Tab-separated table of C-alpha atoms in Angstrom:
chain	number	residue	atom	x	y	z
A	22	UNK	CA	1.073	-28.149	10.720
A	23	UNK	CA	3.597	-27.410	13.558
A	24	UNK	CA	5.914	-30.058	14.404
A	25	UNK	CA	5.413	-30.418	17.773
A	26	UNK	CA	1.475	-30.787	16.752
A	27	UNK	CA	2.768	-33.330	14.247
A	28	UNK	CA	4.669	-35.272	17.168
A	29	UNK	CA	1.764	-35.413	19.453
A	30	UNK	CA	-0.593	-36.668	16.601
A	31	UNK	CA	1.923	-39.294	15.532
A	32	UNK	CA	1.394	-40.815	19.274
A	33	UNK	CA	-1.862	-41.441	18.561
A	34	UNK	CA	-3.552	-38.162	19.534
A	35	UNK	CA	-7.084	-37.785	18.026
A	36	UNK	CA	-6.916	-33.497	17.794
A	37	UNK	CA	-10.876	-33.070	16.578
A	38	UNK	CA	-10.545	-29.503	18.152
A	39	UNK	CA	-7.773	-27.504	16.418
A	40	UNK	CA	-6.999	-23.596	17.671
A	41	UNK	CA	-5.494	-21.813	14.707
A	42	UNK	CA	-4.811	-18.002	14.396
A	43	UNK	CA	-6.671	-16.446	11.077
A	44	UNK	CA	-4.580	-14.068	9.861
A	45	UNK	CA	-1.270	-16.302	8.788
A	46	UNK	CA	-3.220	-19.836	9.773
A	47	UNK	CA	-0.755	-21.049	11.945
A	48	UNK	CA	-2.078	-23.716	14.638
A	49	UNK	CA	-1.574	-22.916	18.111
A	50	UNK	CA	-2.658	-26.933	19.099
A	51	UNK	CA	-5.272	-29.267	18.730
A	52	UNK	CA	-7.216	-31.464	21.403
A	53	UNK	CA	-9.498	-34.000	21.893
A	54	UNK	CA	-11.830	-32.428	24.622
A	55	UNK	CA	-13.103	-28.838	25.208
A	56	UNK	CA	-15.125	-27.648	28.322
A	57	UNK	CA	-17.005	-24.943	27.367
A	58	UNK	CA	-18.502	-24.901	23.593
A	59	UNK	CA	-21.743	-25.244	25.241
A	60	UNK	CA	-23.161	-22.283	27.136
A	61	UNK	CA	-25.575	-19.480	27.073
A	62	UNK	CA	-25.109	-16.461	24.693
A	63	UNK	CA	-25.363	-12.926	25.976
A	64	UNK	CA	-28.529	-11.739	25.307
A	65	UNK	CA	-30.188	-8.546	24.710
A	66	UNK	CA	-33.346	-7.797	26.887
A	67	UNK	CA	-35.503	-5.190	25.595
A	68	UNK	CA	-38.646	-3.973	27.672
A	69	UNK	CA	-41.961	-3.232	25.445
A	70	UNK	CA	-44.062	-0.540	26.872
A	71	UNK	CA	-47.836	-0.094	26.174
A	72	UNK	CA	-47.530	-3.652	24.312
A	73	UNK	CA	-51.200	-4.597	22.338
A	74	UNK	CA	-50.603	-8.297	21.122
A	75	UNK	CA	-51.992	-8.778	17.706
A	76	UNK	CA	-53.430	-12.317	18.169
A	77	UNK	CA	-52.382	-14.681	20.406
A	78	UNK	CA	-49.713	-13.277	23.123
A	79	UNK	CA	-46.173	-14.098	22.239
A	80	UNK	CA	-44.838	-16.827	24.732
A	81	UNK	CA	-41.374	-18.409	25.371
A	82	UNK	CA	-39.573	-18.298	21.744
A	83	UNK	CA	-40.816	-16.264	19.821
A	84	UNK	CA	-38.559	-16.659	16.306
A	85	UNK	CA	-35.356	-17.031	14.600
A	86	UNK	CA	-35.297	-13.557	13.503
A	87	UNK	CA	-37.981	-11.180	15.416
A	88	UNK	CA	-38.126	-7.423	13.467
A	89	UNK	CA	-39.393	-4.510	15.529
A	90	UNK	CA	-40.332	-1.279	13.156
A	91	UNK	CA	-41.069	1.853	14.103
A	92	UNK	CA	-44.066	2.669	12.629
A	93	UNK	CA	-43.084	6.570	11.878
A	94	UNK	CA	-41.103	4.996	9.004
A	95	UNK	CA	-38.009	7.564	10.217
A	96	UNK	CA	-35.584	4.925	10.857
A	97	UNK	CA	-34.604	1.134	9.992
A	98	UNK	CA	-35.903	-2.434	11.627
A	99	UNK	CA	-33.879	-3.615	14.196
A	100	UNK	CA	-33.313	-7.395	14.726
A	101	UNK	CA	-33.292	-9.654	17.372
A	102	UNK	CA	-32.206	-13.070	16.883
A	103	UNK	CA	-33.612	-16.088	18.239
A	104	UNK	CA	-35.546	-14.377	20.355
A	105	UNK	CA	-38.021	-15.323	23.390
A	106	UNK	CA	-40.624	-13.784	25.246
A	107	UNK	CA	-40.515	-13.262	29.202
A	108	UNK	CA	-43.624	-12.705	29.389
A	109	UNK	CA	-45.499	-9.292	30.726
A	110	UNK	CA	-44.070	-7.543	33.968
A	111	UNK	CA	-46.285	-7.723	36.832
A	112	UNK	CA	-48.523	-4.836	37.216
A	113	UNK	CA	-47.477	-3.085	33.904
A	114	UNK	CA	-48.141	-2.960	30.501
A	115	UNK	CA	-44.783	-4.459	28.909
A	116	UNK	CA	-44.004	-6.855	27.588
A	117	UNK	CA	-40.241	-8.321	27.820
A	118	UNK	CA	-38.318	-9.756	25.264
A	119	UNK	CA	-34.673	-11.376	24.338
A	120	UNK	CA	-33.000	-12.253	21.878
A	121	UNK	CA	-29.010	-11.855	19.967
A	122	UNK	CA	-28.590	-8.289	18.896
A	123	UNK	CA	-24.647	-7.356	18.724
A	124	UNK	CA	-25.734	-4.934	21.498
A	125	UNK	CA	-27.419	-2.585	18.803
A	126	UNK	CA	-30.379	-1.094	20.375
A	127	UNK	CA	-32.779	1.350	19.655
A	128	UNK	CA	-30.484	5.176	19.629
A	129	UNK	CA	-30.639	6.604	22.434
A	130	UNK	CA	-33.817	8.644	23.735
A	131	UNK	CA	-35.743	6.773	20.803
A	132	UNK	CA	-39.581	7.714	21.295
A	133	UNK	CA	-42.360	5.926	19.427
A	134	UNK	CA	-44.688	3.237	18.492
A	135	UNK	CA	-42.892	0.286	17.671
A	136	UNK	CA	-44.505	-2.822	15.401
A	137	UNK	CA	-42.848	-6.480	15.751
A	138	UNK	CA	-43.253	-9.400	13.402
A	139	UNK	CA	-41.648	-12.588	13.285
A	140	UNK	CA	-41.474	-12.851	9.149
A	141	UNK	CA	-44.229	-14.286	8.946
A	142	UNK	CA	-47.141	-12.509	11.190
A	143	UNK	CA	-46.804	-9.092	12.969
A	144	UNK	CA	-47.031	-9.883	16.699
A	145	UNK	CA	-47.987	-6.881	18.031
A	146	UNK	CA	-47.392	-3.336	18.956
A	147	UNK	CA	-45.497	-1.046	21.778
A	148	UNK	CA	-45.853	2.800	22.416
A	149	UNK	CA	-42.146	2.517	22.592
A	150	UNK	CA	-39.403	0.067	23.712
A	151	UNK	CA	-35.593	0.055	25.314
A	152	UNK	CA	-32.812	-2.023	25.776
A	153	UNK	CA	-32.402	-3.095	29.721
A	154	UNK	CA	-29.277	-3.043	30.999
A	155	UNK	CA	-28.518	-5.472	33.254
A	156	UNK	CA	-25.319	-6.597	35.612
A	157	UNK	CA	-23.049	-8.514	32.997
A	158	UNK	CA	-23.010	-12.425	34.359
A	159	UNK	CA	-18.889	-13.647	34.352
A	160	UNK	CA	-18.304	-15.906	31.446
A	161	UNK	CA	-16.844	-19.310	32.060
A	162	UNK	CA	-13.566	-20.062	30.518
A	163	UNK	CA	-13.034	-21.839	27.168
A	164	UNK	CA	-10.674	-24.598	28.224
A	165	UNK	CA	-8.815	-26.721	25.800
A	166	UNK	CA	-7.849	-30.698	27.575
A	167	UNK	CA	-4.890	-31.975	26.502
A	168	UNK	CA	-3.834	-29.857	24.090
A	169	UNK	CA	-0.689	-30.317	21.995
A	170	UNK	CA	0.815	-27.151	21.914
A	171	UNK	CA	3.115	-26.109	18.827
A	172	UNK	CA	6.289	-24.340	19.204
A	173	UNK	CA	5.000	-20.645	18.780
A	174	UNK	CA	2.673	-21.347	21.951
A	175	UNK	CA	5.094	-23.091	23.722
A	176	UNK	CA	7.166	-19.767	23.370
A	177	UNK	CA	4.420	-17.465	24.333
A	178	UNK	CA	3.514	-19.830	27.494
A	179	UNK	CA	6.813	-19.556	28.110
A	180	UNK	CA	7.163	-15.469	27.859
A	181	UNK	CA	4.042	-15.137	29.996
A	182	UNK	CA	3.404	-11.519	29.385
A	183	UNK	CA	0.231	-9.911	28.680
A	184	UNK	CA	1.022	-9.203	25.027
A	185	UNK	CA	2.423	-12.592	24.166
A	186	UNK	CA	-0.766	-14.251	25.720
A	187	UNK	CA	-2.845	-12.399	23.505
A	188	UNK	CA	-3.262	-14.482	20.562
A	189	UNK	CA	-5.399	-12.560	19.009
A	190	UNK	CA	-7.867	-13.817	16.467
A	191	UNK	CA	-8.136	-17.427	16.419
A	192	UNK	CA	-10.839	-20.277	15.048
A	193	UNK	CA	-11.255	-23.177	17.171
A	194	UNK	CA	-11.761	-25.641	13.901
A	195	UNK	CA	-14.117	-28.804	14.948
A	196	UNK	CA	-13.758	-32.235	13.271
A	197	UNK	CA	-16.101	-35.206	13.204
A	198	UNK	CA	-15.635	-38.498	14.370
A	199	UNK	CA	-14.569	-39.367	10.671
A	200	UNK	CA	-12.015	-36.567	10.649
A	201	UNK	CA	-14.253	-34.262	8.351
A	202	UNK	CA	-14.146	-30.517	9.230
A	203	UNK	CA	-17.738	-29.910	10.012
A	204	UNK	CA	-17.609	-26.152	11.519
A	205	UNK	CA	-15.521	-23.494	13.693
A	206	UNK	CA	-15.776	-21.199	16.227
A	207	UNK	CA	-13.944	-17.587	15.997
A	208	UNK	CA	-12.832	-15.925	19.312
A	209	UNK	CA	-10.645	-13.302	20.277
A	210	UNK	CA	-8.237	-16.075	22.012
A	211	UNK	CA	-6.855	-14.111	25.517
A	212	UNK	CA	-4.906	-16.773	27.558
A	213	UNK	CA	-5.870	-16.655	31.159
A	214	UNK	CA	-4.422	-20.149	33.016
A	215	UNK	CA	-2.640	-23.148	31.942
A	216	UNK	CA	-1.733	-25.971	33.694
A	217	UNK	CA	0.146	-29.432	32.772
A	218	UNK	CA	-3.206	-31.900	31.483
A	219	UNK	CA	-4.207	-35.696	32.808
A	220	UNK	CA	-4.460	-36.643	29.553
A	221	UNK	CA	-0.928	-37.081	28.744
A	222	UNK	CA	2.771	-36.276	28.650
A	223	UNK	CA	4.024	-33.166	27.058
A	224	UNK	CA	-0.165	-31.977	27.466
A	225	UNK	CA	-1.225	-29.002	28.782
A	226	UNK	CA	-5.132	-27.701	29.976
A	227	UNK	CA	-5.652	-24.058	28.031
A	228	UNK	CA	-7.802	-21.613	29.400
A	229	UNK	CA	-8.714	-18.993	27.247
A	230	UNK	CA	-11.079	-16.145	28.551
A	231	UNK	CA	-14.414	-16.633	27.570
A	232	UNK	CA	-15.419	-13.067	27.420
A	233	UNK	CA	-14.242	-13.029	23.971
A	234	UNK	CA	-16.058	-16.467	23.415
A	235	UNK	CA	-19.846	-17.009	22.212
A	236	UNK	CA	-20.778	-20.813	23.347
A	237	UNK	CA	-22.852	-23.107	21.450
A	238	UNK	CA	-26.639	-22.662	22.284
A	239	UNK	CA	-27.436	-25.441	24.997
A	240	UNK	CA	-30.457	-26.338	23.218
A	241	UNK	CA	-28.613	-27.268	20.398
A	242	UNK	CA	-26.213	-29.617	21.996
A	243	UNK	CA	-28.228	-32.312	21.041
A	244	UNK	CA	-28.049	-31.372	17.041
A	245	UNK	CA	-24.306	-30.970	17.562
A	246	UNK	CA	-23.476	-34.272	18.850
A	247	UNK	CA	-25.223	-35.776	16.227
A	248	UNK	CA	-23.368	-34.546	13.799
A	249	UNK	CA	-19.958	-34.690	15.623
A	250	UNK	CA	-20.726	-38.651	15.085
A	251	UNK	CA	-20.952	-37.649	11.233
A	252	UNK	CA	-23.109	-36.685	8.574
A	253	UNK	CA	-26.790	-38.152	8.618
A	254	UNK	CA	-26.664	-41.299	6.120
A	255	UNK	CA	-30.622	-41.064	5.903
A	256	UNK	CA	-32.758	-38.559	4.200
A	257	UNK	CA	-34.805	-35.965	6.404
A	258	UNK	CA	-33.940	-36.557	9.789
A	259	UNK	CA	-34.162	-33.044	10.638
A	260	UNK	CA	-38.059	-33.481	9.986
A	261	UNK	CA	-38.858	-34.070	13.601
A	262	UNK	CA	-37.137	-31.437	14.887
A	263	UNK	CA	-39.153	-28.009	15.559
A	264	UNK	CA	-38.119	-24.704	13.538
A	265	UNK	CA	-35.351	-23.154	16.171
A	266	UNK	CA	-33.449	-26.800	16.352
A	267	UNK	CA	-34.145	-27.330	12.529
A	268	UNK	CA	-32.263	-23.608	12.311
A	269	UNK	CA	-29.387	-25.449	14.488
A	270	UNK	CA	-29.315	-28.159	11.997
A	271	UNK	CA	-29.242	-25.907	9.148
A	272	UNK	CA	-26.019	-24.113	10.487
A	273	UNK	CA	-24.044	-26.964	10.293
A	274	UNK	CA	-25.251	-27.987	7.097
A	275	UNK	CA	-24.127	-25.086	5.809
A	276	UNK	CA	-21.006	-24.533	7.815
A	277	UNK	CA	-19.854	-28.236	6.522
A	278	UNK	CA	-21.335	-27.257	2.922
A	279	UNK	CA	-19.410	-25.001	2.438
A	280	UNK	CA	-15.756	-26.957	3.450
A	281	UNK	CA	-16.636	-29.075	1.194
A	282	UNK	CA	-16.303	-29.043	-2.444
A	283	UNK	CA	-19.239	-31.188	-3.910
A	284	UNK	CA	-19.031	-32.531	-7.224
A	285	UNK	CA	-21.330	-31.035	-9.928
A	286	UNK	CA	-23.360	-33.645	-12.028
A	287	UNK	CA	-23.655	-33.080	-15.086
A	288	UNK	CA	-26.582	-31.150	-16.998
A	289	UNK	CA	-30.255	-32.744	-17.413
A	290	UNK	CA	-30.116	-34.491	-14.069
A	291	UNK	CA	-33.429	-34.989	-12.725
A	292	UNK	CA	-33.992	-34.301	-8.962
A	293	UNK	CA	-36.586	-35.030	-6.746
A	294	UNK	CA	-37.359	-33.389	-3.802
A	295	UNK	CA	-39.437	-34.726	-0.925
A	296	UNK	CA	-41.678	-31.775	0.605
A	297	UNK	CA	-43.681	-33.261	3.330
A	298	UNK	CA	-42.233	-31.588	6.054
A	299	UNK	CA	-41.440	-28.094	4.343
A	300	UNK	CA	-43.568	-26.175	7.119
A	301	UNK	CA	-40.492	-23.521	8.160
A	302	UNK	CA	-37.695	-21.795	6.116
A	303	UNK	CA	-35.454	-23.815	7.595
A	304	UNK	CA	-37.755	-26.832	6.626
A	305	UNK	CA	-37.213	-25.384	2.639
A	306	UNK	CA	-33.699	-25.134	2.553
A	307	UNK	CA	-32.722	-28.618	4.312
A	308	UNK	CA	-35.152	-30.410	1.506
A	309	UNK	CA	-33.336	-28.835	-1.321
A	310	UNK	CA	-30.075	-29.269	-0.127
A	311	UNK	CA	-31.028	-33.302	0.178
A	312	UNK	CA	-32.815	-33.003	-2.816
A	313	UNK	CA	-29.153	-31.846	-4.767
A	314	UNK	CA	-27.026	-33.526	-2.389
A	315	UNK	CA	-27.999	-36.430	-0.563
A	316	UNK	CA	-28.234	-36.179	3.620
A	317	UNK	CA	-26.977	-33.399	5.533
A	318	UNK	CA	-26.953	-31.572	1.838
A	319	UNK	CA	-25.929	-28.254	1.434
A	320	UNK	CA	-28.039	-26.305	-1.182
A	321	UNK	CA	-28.852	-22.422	0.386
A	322	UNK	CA	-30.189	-20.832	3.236
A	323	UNK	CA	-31.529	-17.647	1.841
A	324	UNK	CA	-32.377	-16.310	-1.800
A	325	UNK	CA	-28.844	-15.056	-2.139
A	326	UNK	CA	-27.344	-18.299	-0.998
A	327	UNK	CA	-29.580	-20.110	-3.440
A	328	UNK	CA	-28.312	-18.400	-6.102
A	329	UNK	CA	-24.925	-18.748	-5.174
A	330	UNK	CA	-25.251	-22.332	-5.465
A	331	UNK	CA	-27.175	-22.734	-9.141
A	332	UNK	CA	-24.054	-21.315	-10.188
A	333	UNK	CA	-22.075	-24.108	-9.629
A	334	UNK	CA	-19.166	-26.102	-7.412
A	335	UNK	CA	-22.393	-27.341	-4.875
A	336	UNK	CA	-23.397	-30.137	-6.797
A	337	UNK	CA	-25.777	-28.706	-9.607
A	338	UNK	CA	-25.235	-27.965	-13.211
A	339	UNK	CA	-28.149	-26.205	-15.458
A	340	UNK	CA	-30.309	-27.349	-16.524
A	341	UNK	CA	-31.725	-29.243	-15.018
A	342	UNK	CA	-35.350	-30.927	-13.810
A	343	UNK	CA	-36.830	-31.209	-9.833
A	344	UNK	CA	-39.955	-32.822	-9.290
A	345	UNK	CA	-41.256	-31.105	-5.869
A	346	UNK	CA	-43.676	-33.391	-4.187
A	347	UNK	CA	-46.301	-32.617	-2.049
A	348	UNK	CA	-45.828	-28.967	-2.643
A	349	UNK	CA	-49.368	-28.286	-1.544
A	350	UNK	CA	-47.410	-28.378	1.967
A	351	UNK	CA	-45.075	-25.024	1.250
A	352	UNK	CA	-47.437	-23.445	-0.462
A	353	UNK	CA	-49.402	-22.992	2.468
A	354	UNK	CA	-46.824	-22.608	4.995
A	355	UNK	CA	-44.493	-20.238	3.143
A	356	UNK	CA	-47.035	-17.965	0.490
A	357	UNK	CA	-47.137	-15.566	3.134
A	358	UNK	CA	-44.114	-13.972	4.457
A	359	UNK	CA	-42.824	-10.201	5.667
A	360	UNK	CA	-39.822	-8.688	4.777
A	361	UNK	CA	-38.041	-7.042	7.761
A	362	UNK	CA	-40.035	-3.949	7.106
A	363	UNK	CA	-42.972	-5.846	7.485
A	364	UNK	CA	-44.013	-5.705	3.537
A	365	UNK	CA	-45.697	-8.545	2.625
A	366	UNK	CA	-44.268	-11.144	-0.014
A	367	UNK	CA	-44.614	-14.878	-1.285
A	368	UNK	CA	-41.225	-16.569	-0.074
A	369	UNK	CA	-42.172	-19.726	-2.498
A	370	UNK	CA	-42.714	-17.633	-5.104
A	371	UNK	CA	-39.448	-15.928	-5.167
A	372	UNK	CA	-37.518	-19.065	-4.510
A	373	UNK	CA	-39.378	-20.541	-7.649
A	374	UNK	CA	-38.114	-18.050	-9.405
A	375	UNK	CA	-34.548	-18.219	-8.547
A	376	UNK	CA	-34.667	-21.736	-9.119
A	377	UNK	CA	-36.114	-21.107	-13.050
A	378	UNK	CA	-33.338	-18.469	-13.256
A	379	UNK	CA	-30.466	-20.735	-12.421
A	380	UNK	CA	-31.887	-23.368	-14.396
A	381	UNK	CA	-34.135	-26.117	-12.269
A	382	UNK	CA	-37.188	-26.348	-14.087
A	383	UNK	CA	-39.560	-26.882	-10.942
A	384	UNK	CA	-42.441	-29.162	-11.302
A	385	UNK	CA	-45.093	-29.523	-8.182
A	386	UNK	CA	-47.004	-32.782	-7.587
C-alpha cells in the first residue's frame, strides 16, 4: 500500500472503504465513512400495450429476473432485473414495468406480441412493448469522509486538470468490522470536489461523480449492515427474509466466497443440509453453501457456479455424502421452472444431477 495510506493507518485510522484503480491496483485512499453506497439504481421503464395477465395481475415486484419473449420466435428474450410492476395506466390497456436492463431495449420499431415470465410462471402477454424514455434524474455524488489520500492522488489533486482527475477505473473495496474483505463496488471514478475533512488532519472529503456510480439497492441496506458487522455465526438466518432480500444476501455470500479461499475437507465427508426453508432459488443456494461451509457459506448460485465449486478450493472434495432433509419442501417449490425462453424444466432435477456429477451422493429425507 502507499505510504502516505500506510502513515494515516498507523495513526489509528480504521480504512474499511479502500478506492483502488484495477488496472495496476494501486490505492488511491481508504476511509472510514462513505455517503452515498446507498441509493436508487437507474431503471428501465418499459410500457406493455394490450397486456392480458395470465393469472393473478402482476403487482409491485414482480422478480429477480423477469424474461419478456416475443412470441414470433424471430429474436432473443430480453431481461429485466429485479423488476416491479407500476401497475396499469389509467384509461389504457398497459401495463408498466421496471426493472435493471443495461439500457438494452427492444430494437428499435420492434412490433409484436410479447410473452413475460418470471422463471417460474408466465405472467402474461402484450401486443407489443417499448422502452419509455424519461428525463434522466441527477445522481448524487459518491463522497469518500476522511480519506487518506496516497501520493499519486495527492499529485493529481494537486494538478487539478480534467485528465488527471479522471481516475479512471477504480473498485471501492469494502471491509467488515473484523477487517475481512466482504465485497466491492466498480465505478468509473471522475473527481468532481474535494475539500479538507472533519475527521482529521492531513484528511480530505472526495467527491467522485456519481453518474459513473450504481448505489446499493436501499432495500438492501438492511442485509448490508448486517454483514458489515461480520459473517452470520448461526445457521439460516437468511430464512426469514423474502426472495428479493434473500437475493441481496446471496450477493454477498458470494462476493465474500469468493475472496476467500476455503479449505477443502477431505473425501467421504458427510454433509447435511437443512431444507426447510428452500422455497426460492436463492433459498437453494444459501442452504448448500451452509450445508459445505458453515454460515454465510459460499457453495453456487447457478448450475455453472455449482459446478465450479465440486471442483474444488470451496470447501468440498469428492466424494462425498449430503443428507437433504425435508426435501419434500424443494421439490415442490423448484420442480417447475422456465428457462428464459420460457421452456419448461425441473431446476431440482438438474441441480441433483450436477451434484451426482461432481461427486455428492444426494440422499432426501
Amino acid at each position: 500500500m502507499i505510504h502516505t495510506v500506510h502513515a494515516n493507518l498507523a495513526q489509528g485510522g480504521r480504512g474499511r472503504y479502500r478506492l483502488t484503480e484495477t488496472e495496476h491496483g494501486h490505492v488511491w485512499g481508504v476511509c472510514d465513512a462513505v455517503e452515498g453506497l446507498f441509493g436508487e439504481p437507474r431503471r428501465g421503464t418499459y410500457e406493455l400495450f394490450g397486456w392480458v395477465p395470465e393469472g393473478a395481475e402482476p403487482r409491485g415486484w414482480v422478480g429477480s429476473r423477469v424474461w419478456l419473449v416475443p412470441e414470433d420466435g424471430a429474436l432473443d428474450p430480453w431481461l429485466l432485473e429485479d423488476a416491479e410492476s407500476l401497475g396499469r395506466l389509467p384509461g389504457a390497456d398497459s401495463l408498466v414495468l421496471t426493472g435493471l436492463d443495461d439500457y438494452e431495449g427492444p430494437p428499435e420499431g420492434h412490433r409484436g406480441r410479447v410473452r413475460v415470465h418470471d422463471g417460474r410462471r408466465w405472467l402474461g402477454s402484450c401486443r407489443e412493448f417499448a422502452r419509455v424514455l424519461a428525463p434522466e434524474p441527477v445522481a448524487p455524488p459518491l463522497v469518500l469522509r476522511g480519506l487518506a489520500q496516497s501520493d499519486q492522488l495527492r499529485a493529481a489533486l494537486a494538478k487539478g486538470t480534467r485528465r488527471a482527475l479522471h481516475l479512471d477505473e477504480a473498485a471501492l473495496e469494502i471491509q467488515d468490522d473484523r477487517g475481512e474483505p466482504l465485497t466491492d463496488r466498480l465505478l468509473q471514478a471522475r473527481v468532481s470536489a474535494w475539500r479538507p475533512s472533519s475527521y482529521g488532519t492531513d484528511l480530505i472529503d472526495l467527491e467522485l461523480d456519481g453518474e459513473h456510480f450504481t448505489p446499493v439497492p436501499e432495500y438492501a441496506r438492511p442485509i448490508w449492515e448486517r454483514w458489515l458487522a461480520g459473517p452470520p455465526d448461526t445457521l439460516g438466518a437468511w430464512a426469514g427474509l423474502d426472495t428479493r432480500r434473500r437475493g441481496a444476501w446471496h450477493d454477498l455470500v458470494r462476493e465474500r466466497g469468493c475472496r476467500r479461499a476455503d479449505r477443502d475437507r477431505p473425501a467421504g465427508h458427510a454433509y447435511e443440509l437443512d431444507g426447510r426453508h428452500i422455497t426460492d432459488q436463492p433459498g437453494l443456494y444459501l442452504a448448500l453453501g451452509e450445508a459445505v461451509n458453515g454460515p454465510g457459506g459460499y457453495f453456487g448460485g447457478c448450475l455453472a457456479a455449482l459446478d465450479d465449486c465440486l471442483r474444488g478450493t470451496f470447501g468440498y472434495t469428492a466424494p462425498a455424502t449430503l443428507l437433504w432433509r425435508d426435501a419434500a419442501t424443494a421439490r415442490e417449490h423448484l420442480s417447475q421452472a422456465l428457462t428464459p425462453d420460457g421452456e419448461p424444466y425441473d431446476l431440482l432435477a438438474e441441480v441433483l444431477e450436477v451434484l451426482a456429477e461432481g461427486g455428492m451422493h444426494v440422499t432426501p429425507a
